[in-house]
Amino acid sequence: MLTEAARNHSEARVRRSCYELLTTSFAGDERTIDTLFRNGLLDQDPGIRYHCAFLLGDLKVQRAEQALRALFEGSTGKDDQFLRFTLAKSLAQLGKADVMPVLIASVSDDAYMSRHIGNIGLKALSGKSLEDFGGYVYGEGAYVSGGNEFKMKLDALTSAERKAGRFQAATAYLKWLKTERPDLYRSVNYRPNSRKAAAPQ
């Protein structure tokens, strides 16, 4: 009944509730997993698409790779940027290193949730995130409730210091990656439309 309602109910709030119940109580059930990537990723509601994209990586559903990849490649516009970051996170959790450039963009973003999912993806692929370098904390003092970030007005110096800490950690991470994981570092610099780019490993 829950999977049927998640797939077909006319009201988005009902579908959202069904997906939440399915993934909270029946996450390991094949019917739940099928519904997540066959229907949830294509739902008209952006919250449902995000929820399903996030969980398919956490659940390490390898057979969802093609569906995740198709949505990832189609979400290139600015409006789809957060979903693209989320899809990159989940593909990273499935071991796909070619999403490294998107993860680096994600952890460099001004929004907390983007940094959050980007660091999950980096950790999944390399075993380290930006928080492993220089005492950096990617939350940067953000207050988040229910997935919504509440931003305080910062003076120019504090804002610059937080961004500096973020990029110093990113620099340290990339230096470590270049030395310790050159296979992944090649993927950071991979550009599929460039003839000179080395293919990702």
PDB file of C-alpha atoms in Angstrom:
ATOM      1  CA  MET A   1       0.000   0.000   0.000  1.00  0.00           C
ATOM      2  CA  LEU A   2       2.815   2.411   0.828  1.00  0.00           C
ATOM      3  CA  THR A   3       4.734   1.799  -2.396  1.00  0.00           C
ATOM      4  CA  GLU A   4       1.544   2.151  -4.427  1.00  0.00           C
ATOM      5  CA  ALA A   5       0.692   5.466  -2.761  1.00  0.00           C
ATOM      6  CA  ALA A   6       4.291   6.682  -3.091  1.00  0.00           C
ATOM      7  CA  ARG A   7       4.170   6.018  -6.816  1.00  0.00           C
ATOM      8  CA  ASN A   8       0.693   7.190  -7.697  1.00  0.00           C
ATOM      9  CA  HIS A   9      -0.996   9.409  -5.110  1.00  0.00           C
ATOM     10  CA  SER A  10      -1.989  12.787  -6.531  1.00  0.00           C
ATOM     11  CA  GLU A  11      -0.872  14.807  -3.483  1.00  0.00           C
ATOM     12  CA  ALA A  12       2.843  15.400  -3.027  1.00  0.00           C
ATOM     13  CA  ARG A  13       2.561  15.588   0.777  1.00  0.00           C
ATOM     14  CA  VAL A  14       1.099  12.080   0.849  1.00  0.00           C
ATOM     15  CA  ARG A  15       3.809  10.751  -1.455  1.00  0.00           C
ATOM     16  CA  ARG A  16       6.472  12.403   0.727  1.00  0.00           C
ATOM     17  CA  SER A  17       5.018  10.776   3.848  1.00  0.00           C
ATOM     18  CA  CYS A  18       4.989   7.394   2.127  1.00  0.00           C
ATOM     19  CA  TYR A  19       8.636   7.692   1.077  1.00  0.00           C
ATOM     20  CA  GLU A  20       9.603   8.697   4.607  1.00  0.00           C
ATOM     21  CA  LEU A  21       7.756   5.705   6.086  1.00  0.00           C
ATOM     22  CA  LEU A  22       9.205   3.332   3.516  1.00  0.00           C
ATOM     23  CA  THR A  23      12.774   4.463   4.092  1.00  0.00           C
ATOM     24  CA  THR A  24      12.410   4.613   7.870  1.00  0.00           C
ATOM     25  CA  SER A  25      10.681   1.265   8.428  1.00  0.00           C
ATOM     26  CA  PHE A  26      11.327  -0.787   5.280  1.00  0.00           C
ATOM     27  CA  ALA A  27      14.616   0.524   3.865  1.00  0.00           C
ATOM     28  CA  GLY A  28      15.961  -2.964   3.173  1.00  0.00           C
ATOM     29  CA  ASP A  29      12.890  -4.194   1.338  1.00  0.00           C
ATOM     30  CA  GLU A  30      13.307  -4.671  -2.413  1.00  0.00           C
ATOM     31  CA  ARG A  31       9.933  -3.037  -3.062  1.00  0.00           C
ATOM     32  CA  THR A  32      11.128   0.096  -1.272  1.00  0.00           C
ATOM     33  CA  ILE A  33      14.389   0.206  -3.208  1.00  0.00           C
ATOM     34  CA  ASP A  34      12.624  -0.305  -6.541  1.00  0.00           C
ATOM     35  CA  THR A  35      10.209   2.510  -5.733  1.00  0.00           C
ATOM     36  CA  LEU A  36      13.040   4.853  -4.762  1.00  0.00           C
ATOM     37  CA  PHE A  37      14.919   4.672  -8.034  1.00  0.00           C
ATOM     38  CA  ARG A  38      12.182   3.756 -10.498  1.00  0.00           C
ATOM     39  CA  ASN A  39       9.687   6.356  -9.285  1.00  0.00           C
ATOM     40  CA  GLY A  40      11.090   8.602  -6.568  1.00  0.00           C
ATOM     41  CA  LEU A  41      13.968   9.950  -8.654  1.00  0.00           C
ATOM     42  CA  LEU A  42      11.462  11.011 -11.311  1.00  0.00           C
ATOM     43  CA  ASP A  43       8.790  12.427  -9.000  1.00  0.00           C
ATOM     44  CA  GLN A  44       7.525  15.921  -9.789  1.00  0.00           C
ATOM     45  CA  ASP A  45       8.236  17.000  -6.205  1.00  0.00           C
ATOM     46  CA  PRO A  46      11.863  18.199  -5.775  1.00  0.00           C
ATOM     47  CA  GLY A  47      11.895  17.186  -2.105  1.00  0.00           C
ATOM     48  CA  ILE A  48      11.057  13.601  -3.013  1.00  0.00           C
ATOM     49  CA  ARG A  49      13.712  13.526  -5.737  1.00  0.00           C
ATOM     50  CA  TYR A  50      16.311  14.794  -3.255  1.00  0.00           C
ATOM     51  CA  HIS A  51      15.209  12.328  -0.537  1.00  0.00           C
ATOM     52  CA  CYS A  52      15.476   9.368  -2.900  1.00  0.00           C
ATOM     53  CA  ALA A  53      18.749  10.518  -4.458  1.00  0.00           C
ATOM     54  CA  PHE A  54      20.318  10.915  -1.012  1.00  0.00           C
ATOM     55  CA  LEU A  55      19.172   7.552   0.352  1.00  0.00           C
ATOM     56  CA  LEU A  56      20.099   5.445  -2.674  1.00  0.00           C
ATOM     57  CA  GLY A  57      23.734   6.305  -1.979  1.00  0.00           C
ATOM     58  CA  ASP A  58      23.442   5.763   1.757  1.00  0.00           C
ATOM     59  CA  LEU A  59      21.861   2.369   1.095  1.00  0.00           C
ATOM     60  CA  LYS A  60      24.554   1.612  -1.523  1.00  0.00           C
ATOM     61  CA  VAL A  61      22.050   0.409  -4.110  1.00  0.00           C
ATOM     62  CA  GLN A  62      24.415  -0.505  -6.958  1.00  0.00           C
ATOM     63  CA  ARG A  63      21.622  -1.287  -9.400  1.00  0.00           C
ATOM     64  CA  ALA A  64      20.386   2.299  -9.056  1.00  0.00           C
ATOM     65  CA  GLU A  65      23.574   3.638 -10.666  1.00  0.00           C
ATOM     66  CA  GLN A  66      22.079   4.024 -14.136  1.00  0.00           C
ATOM     67  CA  ALA A  67      19.059   5.954 -12.838  1.00  0.00           C
ATOM     68  CA  LEU A  68      21.250   8.161 -10.623  1.00  0.00           C
ATOM     69  CA  ARG A  69      23.635   8.768 -13.517  1.00  0.00           C
ATOM     70  CA  ALA A  70      20.854   9.733 -15.922  1.00  0.00           C
ATOM     71  CA  LEU A  71      19.478  12.299 -13.477  1.00  0.00           C
ATOM     72  CA  PHE A  72      22.995  13.542 -12.644  1.00  0.00           C
ATOM     73  CA  GLU A  73      23.804  14.172 -16.291  1.00  0.00           C
ATOM     74  CA  GLY A  74      20.489  15.939 -16.832  1.00  0.00           C
ATOM     75  CA  SER A  75      20.730  18.263 -13.812  1.00  0.00           C
ATOM     76  CA  THR A  76      23.251  20.799 -15.022  1.00  0.00           C
ATOM     77  CA  GLY A  77      21.318  24.046 -14.563  1.00  0.00           C
ATOM     78  CA  LYS A  78      21.640  26.368 -11.582  1.00  0.00           C
ATOM     79  CA  ASP A  79      18.188  25.381 -10.298  1.00  0.00           C
ATOM     80  CA  ASP A  80      19.300  21.747 -10.169  1.00  0.00           C
ATOM     81  CA  GLN A  81      22.670  22.390  -8.546  1.00  0.00           C
ATOM     82  CA  PHE A  82      21.821  21.058  -5.078  1.00  0.00           C
ATOM     83  CA  LEU A  83      20.248  17.916  -6.540  1.00  0.00           C
ATOM     84  CA  ARG A  84      23.363  17.493  -8.694  1.00  0.00           C
ATOM     85  CA  PHE A  85      25.553  17.730  -5.592  1.00  0.00           C
ATOM     86  CA  THR A  86      23.366  15.112  -3.898  1.00  0.00           C
ATOM     87  CA  LEU A  87      23.534  12.763  -6.865  1.00  0.00           C
ATOM     88  CA  ALA A  88      27.328  13.159  -6.932  1.00  0.00           C
ATOM     89  CA  LYS A  89      27.415  12.220  -3.242  1.00  0.00           C
ATOM     90  CA  SER A  90      25.424   9.058  -3.879  1.00  0.00           C
ATOM     91  CA  LEU A  91      27.426   8.071  -6.946  1.00  0.00           C
ATOM     92  CA  ALA A  92      30.569   8.540  -4.840  1.00  0.00           C
ATOM     93  CA  GLN A  93      29.096   6.165  -2.262  1.00  0.00           C
ATOM     94  CA  LEU A  94      28.758   3.667  -5.109  1.00  0.00           C
ATOM     95  CA  GLY A  95      32.471   4.111  -5.852  1.00  0.00           C
ATOM     96  CA  LYS A  96      32.222   6.355  -8.941  1.00  0.00           C
ATOM     97  CA  ALA A  97      35.274   8.608  -8.937  1.00  0.00           C
ATOM     98  CA  ASP A  98      34.330  10.702 -11.969  1.00  0.00           C
ATOM     99  CA  VAL A  99      32.067  12.853  -9.769  1.00  0.00           C
ATOM    100  CA  MET A 100      35.088  14.268  -7.889  1.00  0.00           C
ATOM    101  CA  PRO A 101      34.962  17.690  -9.649  1.00  0.00           C
ATOM    102  CA  VAL A 102      31.347  18.117  -8.555  1.00  0.00           C
ATOM    103  CA  LEU A 103      32.164  17.066  -4.988  1.00  0.00           C
ATOM    104  CA  ILE A 104      34.948  19.662  -4.826  1.00  0.00           C
ATOM    105  CA  ALA A 105      32.479  22.310  -6.018  1.00  0.00           C
ATOM    106  CA  SER A 106      30.015  21.085  -3.408  1.00  0.00           C
ATOM    107  CA  VAL A 107      32.414  21.336  -0.445  1.00  0.00           C
ATOM    108  CA  SER A 108      33.443  24.807  -1.654  1.00  0.00           C
ATOM    109  CA  ASP A 109      29.865  26.105  -1.732  1.00  0.00           C
ATOM    110  CA  ASP A 110      28.566  28.828   0.578  1.00  0.00           C
ATOM    111  CA  ALA A 111      25.527  26.740   1.640  1.00  0.00           C
ATOM    112  CA  TYR A 112      25.889  24.357   4.585  1.00  0.00           C
ATOM    113  CA  MET A 113      23.828  21.523   3.075  1.00  0.00           C
ATOM    114  CA  SER A 114      25.929  21.547  -0.086  1.00  0.00           C
ATOM    115  CA  ARG A 115      29.113  21.308   1.984  1.00  0.00           C
ATOM    116  CA  HIS A 116      27.535  18.579   4.110  1.00  0.00           C
ATOM    117  CA  ILE A 117      26.717  16.252   1.233  1.00  0.00           C
ATOM    118  CA  GLY A 118      29.980  17.045  -0.558  1.00  0.00           C
ATOM    119  CA  ASN A 119      32.014  15.999   2.460  1.00  0.00           C
ATOM    120  CA  ILE A 120      30.036  12.761   2.755  1.00  0.00           C
ATOM    121  CA  GLY A 121      30.952  12.009  -0.857  1.00  0.00           C
ATOM    122  CA  LEU A 122      34.643  12.795  -0.362  1.00  0.00           C
ATOM    123  CA  LYS A 123      34.759  10.573   2.712  1.00  0.00           C
ATOM    124  CA  ALA A 124      33.114   7.724   0.821  1.00  0.00           C
ATOM    125  CA  LEU A 125      35.619   7.855  -2.040  1.00  0.00           C
ATOM    126  CA  SER A 126      38.865   8.749  -0.320  1.00  0.00           C
ATOM    127  CA  GLY A 127      38.379   8.006   3.361  1.00  0.00           C
ATOM    128  CA  LYS A 128      38.882  11.673   4.255  1.00  0.00           C
ATOM    129  CA  SER A 129      36.847  14.865   4.139  1.00  0.00           C
ATOM    130  CA  LEU A 130      37.797  18.509   4.599  1.00  0.00           C
ATOM    131  CA  GLU A 131      37.276  18.125   8.345  1.00  0.00           C
ATOM    132  CA  ASP A 132      40.404  15.962   8.489  1.00  0.00           C
ATOM    133  CA  PHE A 133      42.592  18.969   7.654  1.00  0.00           C
ATOM    134  CA  GLY A 134      43.597  21.882   9.827  1.00  0.00           C
ATOM    135  CA  GLY A 135      40.795  21.582  12.362  1.00  0.00           C
ATOM    136  CA  TYR A 136      38.255  22.846   9.832  1.00  0.00           C
ATOM    137  CA  VAL A 137      34.550  22.236  10.620  1.00  0.00           C
ATOM    138  CA  TYR A 138      32.400  22.398   7.505  1.00  0.00           C
ATOM    139  CA  GLY A 139      29.346  23.606   9.441  1.00  0.00           C
ATOM    140  CA  GLU A 140      31.067  26.989   9.787  1.00  0.00           C
ATOM    141  CA  GLY A 141      28.640  27.975  12.532  1.00  0.00           C
ATOM    142  CA  ALA A 142      25.521  27.375  10.426  1.00  0.00           C
ATOM    143  CA  TYR A 143      22.205  26.680  12.136  1.00  0.00           C
ATOM    144  CA  VAL A 144      20.159  24.075  10.299  1.00  0.00           C
ATOM    145  CA  SER A 145      16.685  22.772  11.137  1.00  0.00           C
ATOM    146  CA  GLY A 146      14.676  20.404   8.972  1.00  0.00           C
ATOM    147  CA  GLY A 147      17.146  20.792   6.145  1.00  0.00           C
ATOM    148  CA  ASN A 148      16.748  24.592   6.133  1.00  0.00           C
ATOM    149  CA  GLU A 149      19.743  26.778   6.846  1.00  0.00           C
ATOM    150  CA  PHE A 150      19.273  29.957   8.825  1.00  0.00           C
ATOM    151  CA  LYS A 151      21.982  32.472   8.010  1.00  0.00           C
ATOM    152  CA  MET A 152      23.168  35.137  10.386  1.00  0.00           C
ATOM    153  CA  LYS A 153      24.494  38.404   9.067  1.00  0.00           C
ATOM    154  CA  LEU A 154      28.267  38.328   9.385  1.00  0.00           C
ATOM    155  CA  ASP A 155      30.718  41.162   9.281  1.00  0.00           C
ATOM    156  CA  ALA A 156      33.081  41.180   6.328  1.00  0.00           C
ATOM    157  CA  LEU A 157      36.081  39.919   8.315  1.00  0.00           C
ATOM    158  CA  THR A 158      34.258  36.927   9.839  1.00  0.00           C
ATOM    159  CA  SER A 159      32.824  35.992   6.453  1.00  0.00           C
ATOM    160  CA  ALA A 160      36.263  36.172   4.842  1.00  0.00           C
ATOM    161  CA  GLU A 161      37.845  34.125   7.645  1.00  0.00           C
ATOM    162  CA  ARG A 162      35.267  31.356   7.268  1.00  0.00           C
ATOM    163  CA  LYS A 163      35.751  31.181   3.525  1.00  0.00           C
ATOM    164  CA  ALA A 164      39.529  31.234   3.968  1.00  0.00           C
ATOM    165  CA  GLY A 165      39.338  28.291   6.381  1.00  0.00           C
ATOM    166  CA  ARG A 166      37.201  26.374   3.897  1.00  0.00           C
ATOM    167  CA  PHE A 167      39.589  26.878   1.005  1.00  0.00           C
ATOM    168  CA  GLN A 168      42.672  26.227   3.121  1.00  0.00           C
ATOM    169  CA  ALA A 169      41.145  22.882   4.095  1.00  0.00           C
ATOM    170  CA  ALA A 170      40.283  22.183   0.445  1.00  0.00           C
ATOM    171  CA  THR A 171      43.869  22.996  -0.554  1.00  0.00           C
ATOM    172  CA  ALA A 172      45.266  20.674   2.122  1.00  0.00           C
ATOM    173  CA  TYR A 173      42.847  17.925   1.082  1.00  0.00           C
ATOM    174  CA  LEU A 174      43.808  18.212  -2.584  1.00  0.00           C
ATOM    175  CA  LYS A 175      47.537  18.168  -1.746  1.00  0.00           C
ATOM    176  CA  TRP A 176      46.985  15.018   0.301  1.00  0.00           C
ATOM    177  CA  LEU A 177      44.928  13.495  -2.503  1.00  0.00           C
ATOM    178  CA  LYS A 178      47.591  14.271  -5.101  1.00  0.00           C
ATOM    179  CA  THR A 179      50.248  12.543  -3.004  1.00  0.00           C
ATOM    180  CA  GLU A 180      48.357   9.660  -1.428  1.00  0.00           C
ATOM    181  CA  ARG A 181      45.582   8.962  -3.953  1.00  0.00           C
ATOM    182  CA  PRO A 182      46.827  10.039  -7.387  1.00  0.00           C
ATOM    183  CA  ASP A 183      44.146   7.879  -9.018  1.00  0.00           C
ATOM    184  CA  LEU A 184      41.427  10.010  -7.429  1.00  0.00           C
ATOM    185  CA  TYR A 185      43.349  13.229  -8.001  1.00  0.00           C
ATOM    186  CA  ARG A 186      43.325  12.553 -11.746  1.00  0.00           C
ATOM    187  CA  SER A 187      39.551  12.367 -11.533  1.00  0.00           C
ATOM    188  CA  VAL A 188      39.396  15.809  -9.877  1.00  0.00           C
ATOM    189  CA  ASN A 189      40.920  17.350 -12.978  1.00  0.00           C
ATOM    190  CA  TYR A 190      38.990  15.238 -15.470  1.00  0.00           C
ATOM    191  CA  ARG A 191      36.850  17.143 -17.970  1.00  0.00           C
ATOM    192  CA  PRO A 192      34.860  14.817 -20.254  1.00  0.00           C
ATOM    193  CA  ASN A 193      34.670  17.402 -23.060  1.00  0.00           C
ATOM    194  CA  SER A 194      38.398  18.014 -23.127  1.00  0.00           C
ATOM    195  CA  ARG A 195      40.562  15.969 -25.504  1.00  0.00           C
ATOM    196  CA  LYS A 196      43.593  16.626 -23.321  1.00  0.00           C
ATOM    197  CA  ALA A 197      41.974  15.342 -20.140  1.00  0.00           C
ATOM    198  CA  ALA A 198      43.128  12.009 -18.806  1.00  0.00           C
ATOM    199  CA  ALA A 199      40.344   9.499 -18.427  1.00  0.00           C
ATOM    200  CA  PRO A 200      39.298   8.879 -14.821  1.00  0.00           C
ATOM    201  CA  GLN A 201      40.308   5.606 -13.217  1.00  0.00           C
TER     202      GLN A 201
END
